[in-house]
């Protein structure tokens, strides 16, 4: 299987850290689009200097592969947000089975979650369903709602092509493409007053 393709349901594995080679049970749900192993490997190579001890937010978590990979690599805590109840339940089951401490799952729409009480995060994974085009709205809520630490890192996964509209103080650090997917890591700069 080409490592740039998406993994089949039930076939996702954690690629690094304390949970390396652990398999995630993934429900077969319409629109569920796990981040490819090769993309995760590249992303976590980029994040290696900052992931240990980080507080993370996996928004639109889906399988939770990004957040679980972060926990495996030493993140202190990951808040998973997933609107689909079946995906959220599968994510809870995977966290329990892997004994992945530090993960909490909220079964809510991302927009509703971000209207709650903010806890600033060091790393945010922003990978909403492509068809919903939620990047600008969610990015605005993250930026304005107090969800981002002063120099937070934000991972954005979107369709190949132009980048989605994001806050001007999110500075592109690195980017790549895999098939029809654009993946990019941004660093937050403090907004100008």
Tab-separated table of C-alpha atoms in Angstrom:
chain	number	residue	atom	x	y	z
A	1	UNK	CA	0.000	0.000	0.000
A	2	UNK	CA	1.305	3.451	-0.894
A	3	UNK	CA	2.084	5.228	2.383
A	4	UNK	CA	0.590	8.480	1.046
A	5	UNK	CA	-2.893	6.941	0.937
A	6	UNK	CA	-5.319	7.067	3.783
A	7	UNK	CA	-5.368	4.048	6.057
A	8	UNK	CA	-8.378	1.752	5.875
A	9	UNK	CA	-10.757	1.607	8.842
A	10	UNK	CA	-9.218	-0.392	11.669
A	11	UNK	CA	-5.726	-0.148	10.186
A	12	UNK	CA	-4.266	3.045	11.679
A	13	UNK	CA	-1.128	2.736	13.753
A	14	UNK	CA	0.774	5.125	15.985
A	15	UNK	CA	4.193	5.668	14.436
A	16	UNK	CA	6.351	7.015	17.261
A	17	UNK	CA	6.841	7.415	20.989
A	18	UNK	CA	5.694	5.225	23.870
A	19	UNK	CA	2.683	3.860	21.934
A	20	UNK	CA	4.645	3.166	18.742
A	21	UNK	CA	3.059	0.463	16.550
A	22	UNK	CA	-0.160	0.458	18.604
A	23	UNK	CA	-3.225	0.074	16.409
A	24	UNK	CA	-6.240	2.339	16.612
A	25	UNK	CA	-9.655	0.776	16.135
A	26	UNK	CA	-11.394	3.032	13.620
A	27	UNK	CA	-15.125	2.902	12.855
A	28	UNK	CA	-16.184	2.871	9.223
A	29	UNK	CA	-17.959	6.238	9.073
A	30	UNK	CA	-18.747	8.365	6.025
A	31	UNK	CA	-16.332	11.255	5.636
A	32	UNK	CA	-13.825	9.976	8.204
A	33	UNK	CA	-10.433	10.891	6.749
A	34	UNK	CA	-7.502	9.815	8.942
A	35	UNK	CA	-4.253	11.713	8.420
A	36	UNK	CA	-1.825	9.544	6.438
A	37	UNK	CA	1.103	7.970	8.300
A	38	UNK	CA	3.687	9.748	6.173
A	39	UNK	CA	2.076	13.131	6.889
A	40	UNK	CA	1.943	12.386	10.639
A	41	UNK	CA	5.591	11.356	10.581
A	42	UNK	CA	6.584	14.617	8.879
A	43	UNK	CA	4.428	16.718	11.209
A	44	UNK	CA	5.818	15.174	14.372
A	45	UNK	CA	9.366	15.561	13.092
A	46	UNK	CA	8.571	19.274	12.809
A	47	UNK	CA	7.018	19.325	16.299
A	48	UNK	CA	9.719	17.203	17.984
A	49	UNK	CA	11.366	20.160	19.796
A	50	UNK	CA	8.074	21.361	21.317
A	51	UNK	CA	5.695	18.406	21.806
A	52	UNK	CA	7.097	17.085	25.093
A	53	UNK	CA	4.976	18.522	27.918
A	54	UNK	CA	2.703	20.436	25.517
A	55	UNK	CA	-0.995	21.071	26.112
A	56	UNK	CA	-2.746	20.160	22.834
A	57	UNK	CA	-6.171	20.539	21.228
A	58	UNK	CA	-7.245	18.054	18.535
A	59	UNK	CA	-10.180	19.917	17.000
A	60	UNK	CA	-12.412	17.875	14.660
A	61	UNK	CA	-10.456	14.868	15.950
A	62	UNK	CA	-12.051	12.097	13.897
A	63	UNK	CA	-9.919	9.036	14.701
A	64	UNK	CA	-7.805	11.033	17.164
A	65	UNK	CA	-4.627	9.826	15.443
A	66	UNK	CA	-2.977	13.251	15.679
A	67	UNK	CA	-3.741	13.739	19.373
A	68	UNK	CA	-2.867	10.159	20.325
A	69	UNK	CA	0.408	10.507	18.423
A	70	UNK	CA	1.054	13.663	20.475
A	71	UNK	CA	0.373	11.801	23.748
A	72	UNK	CA	2.633	8.975	22.609
A	73	UNK	CA	5.416	11.498	22.040
A	74	UNK	CA	5.150	13.143	25.454
A	75	UNK	CA	2.386	15.757	25.274
A	76	UNK	CA	1.093	16.516	28.782
A	77	UNK	CA	-2.571	16.696	27.784
A	78	UNK	CA	-4.755	16.495	24.696
A	79	UNK	CA	-8.348	17.703	24.489
A	80	UNK	CA	-10.098	15.847	21.654
A	81	UNK	CA	-13.215	17.405	20.114
A	82	UNK	CA	-15.339	15.248	17.788
A	83	UNK	CA	-18.929	15.898	16.751
A	84	UNK	CA	-19.797	12.354	15.638
A	85	UNK	CA	-20.884	10.355	18.700
A	86	UNK	CA	-19.666	7.028	17.249
A	87	UNK	CA	-16.229	8.438	16.417
A	88	UNK	CA	-16.017	10.053	19.875
A	89	UNK	CA	-16.902	6.733	21.532
A	90	UNK	CA	-14.287	4.876	19.451
A	91	UNK	CA	-11.742	7.499	20.452
A	92	UNK	CA	-12.579	7.071	24.164
A	93	UNK	CA	-12.262	3.296	23.775
A	94	UNK	CA	-8.865	3.622	22.072
A	95	UNK	CA	-7.561	5.938	24.801
A	96	UNK	CA	-8.720	3.507	27.505
A	97	UNK	CA	-7.348	0.427	25.728
A	98	UNK	CA	-3.956	2.101	25.151
A	99	UNK	CA	-3.939	3.510	28.714
A	100	UNK	CA	-3.161	6.879	27.133
A	101	UNK	CA	-3.271	9.207	30.115
A	102	UNK	CA	-3.888	12.874	29.525
A	103	UNK	CA	-6.588	12.554	26.854
A	104	UNK	CA	-10.115	13.941	27.303
A	105	UNK	CA	-12.876	13.618	24.681
A	106	UNK	CA	-15.706	16.099	24.118
A	107	UNK	CA	-18.484	14.919	21.785
A	108	UNK	CA	-19.440	18.360	20.472
A	109	UNK	CA	-19.381	20.474	17.351
A	110	UNK	CA	-16.047	22.321	17.239
A	111	UNK	CA	-17.746	25.729	17.117
A	112	UNK	CA	-19.782	24.951	20.252
A	113	UNK	CA	-16.721	23.673	22.100
A	114	UNK	CA	-14.764	26.842	21.267
A	115	UNK	CA	-17.550	28.976	22.779
A	116	UNK	CA	-16.743	27.360	26.137
A	117	UNK	CA	-14.126	28.347	28.701
A	118	UNK	CA	-10.767	28.583	26.982
A	119	UNK	CA	-7.584	26.921	28.154
A	120	UNK	CA	-4.590	28.185	26.145
A	121	UNK	CA	-2.961	25.407	24.106
A	122	UNK	CA	0.616	25.048	22.925
A	123	UNK	CA	-0.283	22.925	19.876
A	124	UNK	CA	-3.576	22.793	17.975
A	125	UNK	CA	-4.489	20.288	15.262
A	126	UNK	CA	-7.046	21.850	12.886
A	127	UNK	CA	-8.309	19.279	10.381
A	128	UNK	CA	-12.061	19.792	9.869
A	129	UNK	CA	-14.147	17.886	7.308
A	130	UNK	CA	-13.066	19.373	3.977
A	131	UNK	CA	-16.615	19.730	2.609
A	132	UNK	CA	-17.658	22.019	5.489
A	133	UNK	CA	-14.913	24.630	4.855
A	134	UNK	CA	-14.656	25.511	8.549
A	135	UNK	CA	-11.028	26.723	8.607
A	136	UNK	CA	-11.644	30.512	8.678
A	137	UNK	CA	-14.407	30.353	11.312
A	138	UNK	CA	-12.568	27.915	13.590
A	139	UNK	CA	-9.274	29.790	13.215
A	140	UNK	CA	-11.019	33.035	14.185
A	141	UNK	CA	-12.561	31.381	17.264
A	142	UNK	CA	-9.195	29.910	18.271
A	143	UNK	CA	-7.462	33.263	17.898
A	144	UNK	CA	-10.105	35.464	19.501
A	145	UNK	CA	-11.335	33.045	22.173
A	146	UNK	CA	-8.121	32.648	24.151
A	147	UNK	CA	-7.431	29.073	23.003
A	148	UNK	CA	-3.882	29.737	21.789
A	149	UNK	CA	-0.779	30.192	23.923
A	150	UNK	CA	1.248	33.279	23.016
A	151	UNK	CA	3.527	31.357	20.626
A	152	UNK	CA	1.281	28.380	19.837
A	153	UNK	CA	1.855	26.012	16.931
A	154	UNK	CA	-1.153	25.308	14.696
A	155	UNK	CA	-1.287	22.380	12.282
A	156	UNK	CA	-3.744	22.880	9.398
A	157	UNK	CA	-4.792	20.129	6.996
A	158	UNK	CA	-6.804	21.209	3.950
A	159	UNK	CA	-7.376	20.291	0.295
A	160	UNK	CA	-4.411	20.733	-2.029
A	161	UNK	CA	-4.331	24.210	-3.521
A	162	UNK	CA	-4.457	27.652	-1.969
A	163	UNK	CA	-4.274	27.832	1.803
A	164	UNK	CA	-7.507	28.600	3.645
A	165	UNK	CA	-7.983	32.130	4.997
A	166	UNK	CA	-6.282	32.211	8.400
A	167	UNK	CA	-5.475	34.981	10.900
A	168	UNK	CA	-2.667	37.227	9.633
A	169	UNK	CA	-0.559	36.620	12.750
A	170	UNK	CA	-0.346	32.871	11.978
A	171	UNK	CA	3.042	32.630	10.303
A	172	UNK	CA	3.713	29.697	8.000
A	173	UNK	CA	6.559	27.603	9.396
A	174	UNK	CA	6.528	24.596	7.037
A	175	UNK	CA	4.176	22.983	4.561
A	176	UNK	CA	3.869	19.983	2.287
A	177	UNK	CA	1.500	18.100	0.035
A	178	UNK	CA	0.452	14.462	-0.073
A	179	UNK	CA	-1.926	13.448	-2.827
A	180	UNK	CA	-4.873	15.833	-2.683
A	181	UNK	CA	-3.972	17.134	0.791
A	182	UNK	CA	-2.056	20.254	1.822
A	183	UNK	CA	-0.597	20.132	5.314
A	184	UNK	CA	1.020	23.085	7.039
A	185	UNK	CA	2.407	24.094	10.406
A	186	UNK	CA	1.933	27.692	11.543
A	187	UNK	CA	3.443	29.600	14.445
A	188	UNK	CA	1.343	32.187	16.191
A	189	UNK	CA	2.803	35.634	16.581
A	190	UNK	CA	1.181	38.049	18.995
A	191	UNK	CA	-1.367	40.162	17.110
A	192	UNK	CA	-0.529	43.825	16.657
A	193	UNK	CA	-2.569	46.040	18.946
